[in-house]
PDB file of C-alpha atoms in Angstrom:
ATOM      1  CA  MET A   1     -48.697-224.863  17.057  1.00  0.00           C
ATOM      2  CA  PRO A   2     -48.195-228.566  16.394  1.00  0.00           C
ATOM      3  CA  MET A   3     -47.023-230.336  19.501  1.00  0.00           C
ATOM      4  CA  ILE A   4     -45.841-233.879  20.045  1.00  0.00           C
ATOM      5  CA  SER A   5     -45.498-235.285  23.531  1.00  0.00           C
ATOM      6  CA  VAL A   6     -43.680-238.561  24.140  1.00  0.00           C
ATOM      7  CA  LYS A   7     -43.756-240.499  27.394  1.00  0.00           C
ATOM      8  CA  CYS A   8     -41.463-243.502  27.678  1.00  0.00           C
ATOM      9  CA  PRO A   9     -39.126-245.172  30.190  1.00  0.00           C
ATOM     10  CA  TYR A  10     -36.011-243.514  28.709  1.00  0.00           C
ATOM     11  CA  ASP A  11     -34.392-240.123  28.434  1.00  0.00           C
ATOM     12  CA  ILE A  12     -34.800-239.257  24.765  1.00  0.00           C
ATOM     13  CA  PRO A  13     -31.677-237.930  23.012  1.00  0.00           C
ATOM     14  CA  GLN A  14     -31.803-234.456  21.477  1.00  0.00           C
ATOM     15  CA  SER A  15     -31.244-235.982  18.035  1.00  0.00           C
ATOM     16  CA  VAL A  16     -34.485-237.977  18.360  1.00  0.00           C
ATOM     17  CA  LEU A  17     -36.373-234.901  19.579  1.00  0.00           C
ATOM     18  CA  LYS A  18     -35.089-232.996  16.540  1.00  0.00           C
ATOM     19  CA  GLU A  19     -36.166-235.785  14.212  1.00  0.00           C
ATOM     20  CA  LEU A  20     -39.642-235.837  15.791  1.00  0.00           C
ATOM     21  CA  SER A  21     -39.886-232.082  15.222  1.00  0.00           C
ATOM     22  CA  SER A  22     -38.930-232.482  11.569  1.00  0.00           C
ATOM     23  CA  ILE A  23     -41.345-235.375  11.053  1.00  0.00           C
ATOM     24  CA  ILE A  24     -44.248-233.379  12.494  1.00  0.00           C
ATOM     25  CA  ALA A  25     -43.467-230.224  10.489  1.00  0.00           C
ATOM     26  CA  GLU A  26     -42.979-232.029   7.183  1.00  0.00           C
ATOM     27  CA  THR A  27     -45.913-234.409   7.494  1.00  0.00           C
ATOM     28  CA  ILE A  28     -48.460-231.908   8.824  1.00  0.00           C
ATOM     29  CA  GLY A  29     -47.194-229.147   6.553  1.00  0.00           C
ATOM     30  CA  LYS A  30     -46.484-226.535   9.223  1.00  0.00           C
ATOM     31  CA  PRO A  31     -43.303-224.467   9.691  1.00  0.00           C
ATOM     32  CA  GLU A  32     -40.937-226.172  12.125  1.00  0.00           C
ATOM     33  CA  GLN A  33     -40.535-222.872  14.004  1.00  0.00           C
ATOM     34  CA  TYR A  34     -44.015-223.505  15.468  1.00  0.00           C
ATOM     35  CA  VAL A  35     -43.469-227.156  16.458  1.00  0.00           C
ATOM     36  CA  MET A  36     -43.027-228.079  20.118  1.00  0.00           C
ATOM     37  CA  VAL A  37     -41.650-231.447  21.240  1.00  0.00           C
ATOM     38  CA  VAL A  38     -42.085-232.539  24.844  1.00  0.00           C
ATOM     39  CA  ALA A  39     -40.484-235.683  26.241  1.00  0.00           C
ATOM     40  CA  SER A  40     -40.903-237.088  29.698  1.00  0.00           C
ATOM     41  CA  HIS A  41     -39.844-240.162  31.582  1.00  0.00           C
ATOM     42  CA  ALA A  42     -42.733-242.419  32.532  1.00  0.00           C
ATOM     43  CA  ASN A  43     -43.199-245.781  34.146  1.00  0.00           C
ATOM     44  CA  ILE A  44     -45.485-247.558  31.696  1.00  0.00           C
ATOM     45  CA  MET A  45     -47.293-250.854  31.931  1.00  0.00           C
ATOM     46  CA  MET A  46     -48.950-252.107  28.766  1.00  0.00           C
ATOM     47  CA  SER A  47     -50.705-255.434  28.315  1.00  0.00           C
ATOM     48  CA  GLY A  48     -49.708-256.388  31.854  1.00  0.00           C
ATOM     49  CA  SER A  49     -46.016-256.004  31.010  1.00  0.00           C
ATOM     50  CA  THR A  50     -43.385-253.418  31.909  1.00  0.00           C
ATOM     51  CA  GLU A  51     -41.372-254.133  28.740  1.00  0.00           C
ATOM     52  CA  PRO A  52     -40.464-250.859  26.952  1.00  0.00           C
ATOM     53  CA  ALA A  53     -43.512-248.953  25.687  1.00  0.00           C
ATOM     54  CA  ALA A  54     -44.400-245.393  24.727  1.00  0.00           C
ATOM     55  CA  PHE A  55     -47.387-243.085  24.758  1.00  0.00           C
ATOM     56  CA  VAL A  56     -47.361-240.307  22.170  1.00  0.00           C
ATOM     57  CA  ALA A  57     -49.821-237.429  21.776  1.00  0.00           C
ATOM     58  CA  VAL A  58     -49.887-235.287  18.635  1.00  0.00           C
ATOM     59  CA  GLU A  59     -51.888-232.049  18.760  1.00  0.00           C
ATOM     60  CA  SER A  60     -52.284-229.406  16.070  1.00  0.00           C
ATOM     61  CA  ILE A  61     -54.365-226.586  14.707  1.00  0.00           C
ATOM     62  CA  GLY A  62     -55.119-228.023  11.302  1.00  0.00           C
ATOM     63  CA  GLY A  63     -53.018-230.474   9.350  1.00  0.00           C
ATOM     64  CA  LEU A  64     -54.308-233.673  10.941  1.00  0.00           C
ATOM     65  CA  SER A  65     -56.505-236.068   8.963  1.00  0.00           C
ATOM     66  CA  PRO A  66     -56.988-239.836   8.810  1.00  0.00           C
ATOM     67  CA  GLU A  67     -54.345-240.113   6.063  1.00  0.00           C
ATOM     68  CA  VAL A  68     -51.837-237.788   7.780  1.00  0.00           C
ATOM     69  CA  ASN A  69     -52.390-239.574  11.101  1.00  0.00           C
ATOM     70  CA  ARG A  70     -51.586-242.966   9.525  1.00  0.00           C
ATOM     71  CA  ILE A  71     -48.406-241.558   7.976  1.00  0.00           C
ATOM     72  CA  LEU A  72     -47.363-239.947  11.272  1.00  0.00           C
ATOM     73  CA  SER A  73     -48.062-243.168  13.155  1.00  0.00           C
ATOM     74  CA  GLY A  74     -45.752-245.102  10.846  1.00  0.00           C
ATOM     75  CA  LYS A  75     -42.954-242.533  10.988  1.00  0.00           C
ATOM     76  CA  ILE A  76     -43.140-242.040  14.766  1.00  0.00           C
ATOM     77  CA  CYS A  77     -43.241-245.779  15.499  1.00  0.00           C
ATOM     78  CA  ALA A  78     -40.291-246.420  13.164  1.00  0.00           C
ATOM     79  CA  LEU A  79     -38.242-243.653  14.790  1.00  0.00           C
ATOM     80  CA  LEU A  80     -38.932-244.896  18.331  1.00  0.00           C
ATOM     81  CA  GLN A  81     -38.231-248.489  17.349  1.00  0.00           C
ATOM     82  CA  ASP A  82     -34.987-247.662  15.507  1.00  0.00           C
ATOM     83  CA  ASN A  83     -33.604-245.265  18.132  1.00  0.00           C
ATOM     84  CA  LEU A  84     -35.094-246.372  21.460  1.00  0.00           C
ATOM     85  CA  HIS A  85     -35.875-250.031  20.697  1.00  0.00           C
ATOM     86  CA  ILE A  86     -39.529-249.558  21.619  1.00  0.00           C
ATOM     87  CA  PRO A  87     -41.565-251.948  19.456  1.00  0.00           C
ATOM     88  CA  ALA A  88     -44.214-250.339  17.256  1.00  0.00           C
ATOM     89  CA  GLY A  89     -46.770-252.679  18.806  1.00  0.00           C
ATOM     90  CA  ARG A  90     -46.009-251.183  22.226  1.00  0.00           C
ATOM     91  CA  THR A  91     -46.521-247.566  21.170  1.00  0.00           C
ATOM     92  CA  TYR A  92     -49.911-245.879  21.470  1.00  0.00           C
ATOM     93  CA  ILE A  93     -50.452-242.581  19.647  1.00  0.00           C
ATOM     94  CA  THR A  94     -53.354-240.162  19.950  1.00  0.00           C
ATOM     95  CA  PHE A  95     -54.127-237.362  17.486  1.00  0.00           C
ATOM     96  CA  GLN A  96     -55.987-234.280  18.652  1.00  0.00           C
ATOM     97  CA  PRO A  97     -57.006-231.455  16.319  1.00  0.00           C
ATOM     98  CA  PHE A  98     -57.660-228.040  17.859  1.00  0.00           C
ATOM     99  CA  THR A  99     -59.300-224.851  16.633  1.00  0.00           C
ATOM    100  CA  ALA A 100     -57.202-221.671  16.566  1.00  0.00           C
ATOM    101  CA  ASP A 101     -59.147-220.167  19.468  1.00  0.00           C
ATOM    102  CA  SER A 102     -58.324-223.225  21.613  1.00  0.00           C
ATOM    103  CA  TRP A 103     -54.549-222.721  21.457  1.00  0.00           C
ATOM    104  CA  GLY A 104     -52.707-219.887  23.156  1.00  0.00           C
ATOM    105  CA  CYS A 105     -49.252-218.386  22.842  1.00  0.00           C
ATOM    106  CA  ASN A 106     -47.607-215.057  23.605  1.00  0.00           C
ATOM    107  CA  GLY A 107     -50.541-213.845  25.706  1.00  0.00           C
ATOM    108  CA  SER A 108     -53.203-214.500  23.066  1.00  0.00           C
ATOM    109  CA  THR A 109     -54.616-217.281  20.905  1.00  0.00           C
ATOM    110  CA  PHE A 110     -53.987-218.219  17.281  1.00  0.00           C
ATOM    111  CA  ALA A 111     -57.515-217.055  16.342  1.00  0.00           C
TER     112      ALA A 111
END
């Protein structure tokens, strides 16, 4: 049920997607078998510049909190900076908690 979506100007290697999946599972405390990682190419302008930047959205049923969000922000920014050379200051991240009845899978919801 946790999902992380990354939009940036690059194709993201499978190894980075795998690391994002692990980071989300470990930090939120959910089994990795339920984590979804979505990556898409995007043309991004930030602060009037087209220098490399990223937009990341993290969504989950439970597990998110101000403390967890800060930890995730640090880990995600470090991973994108180390592997894709996207500066942490040019990465925006949103965190969205959901209730179990707001998330569907396999023809039903998690409620």
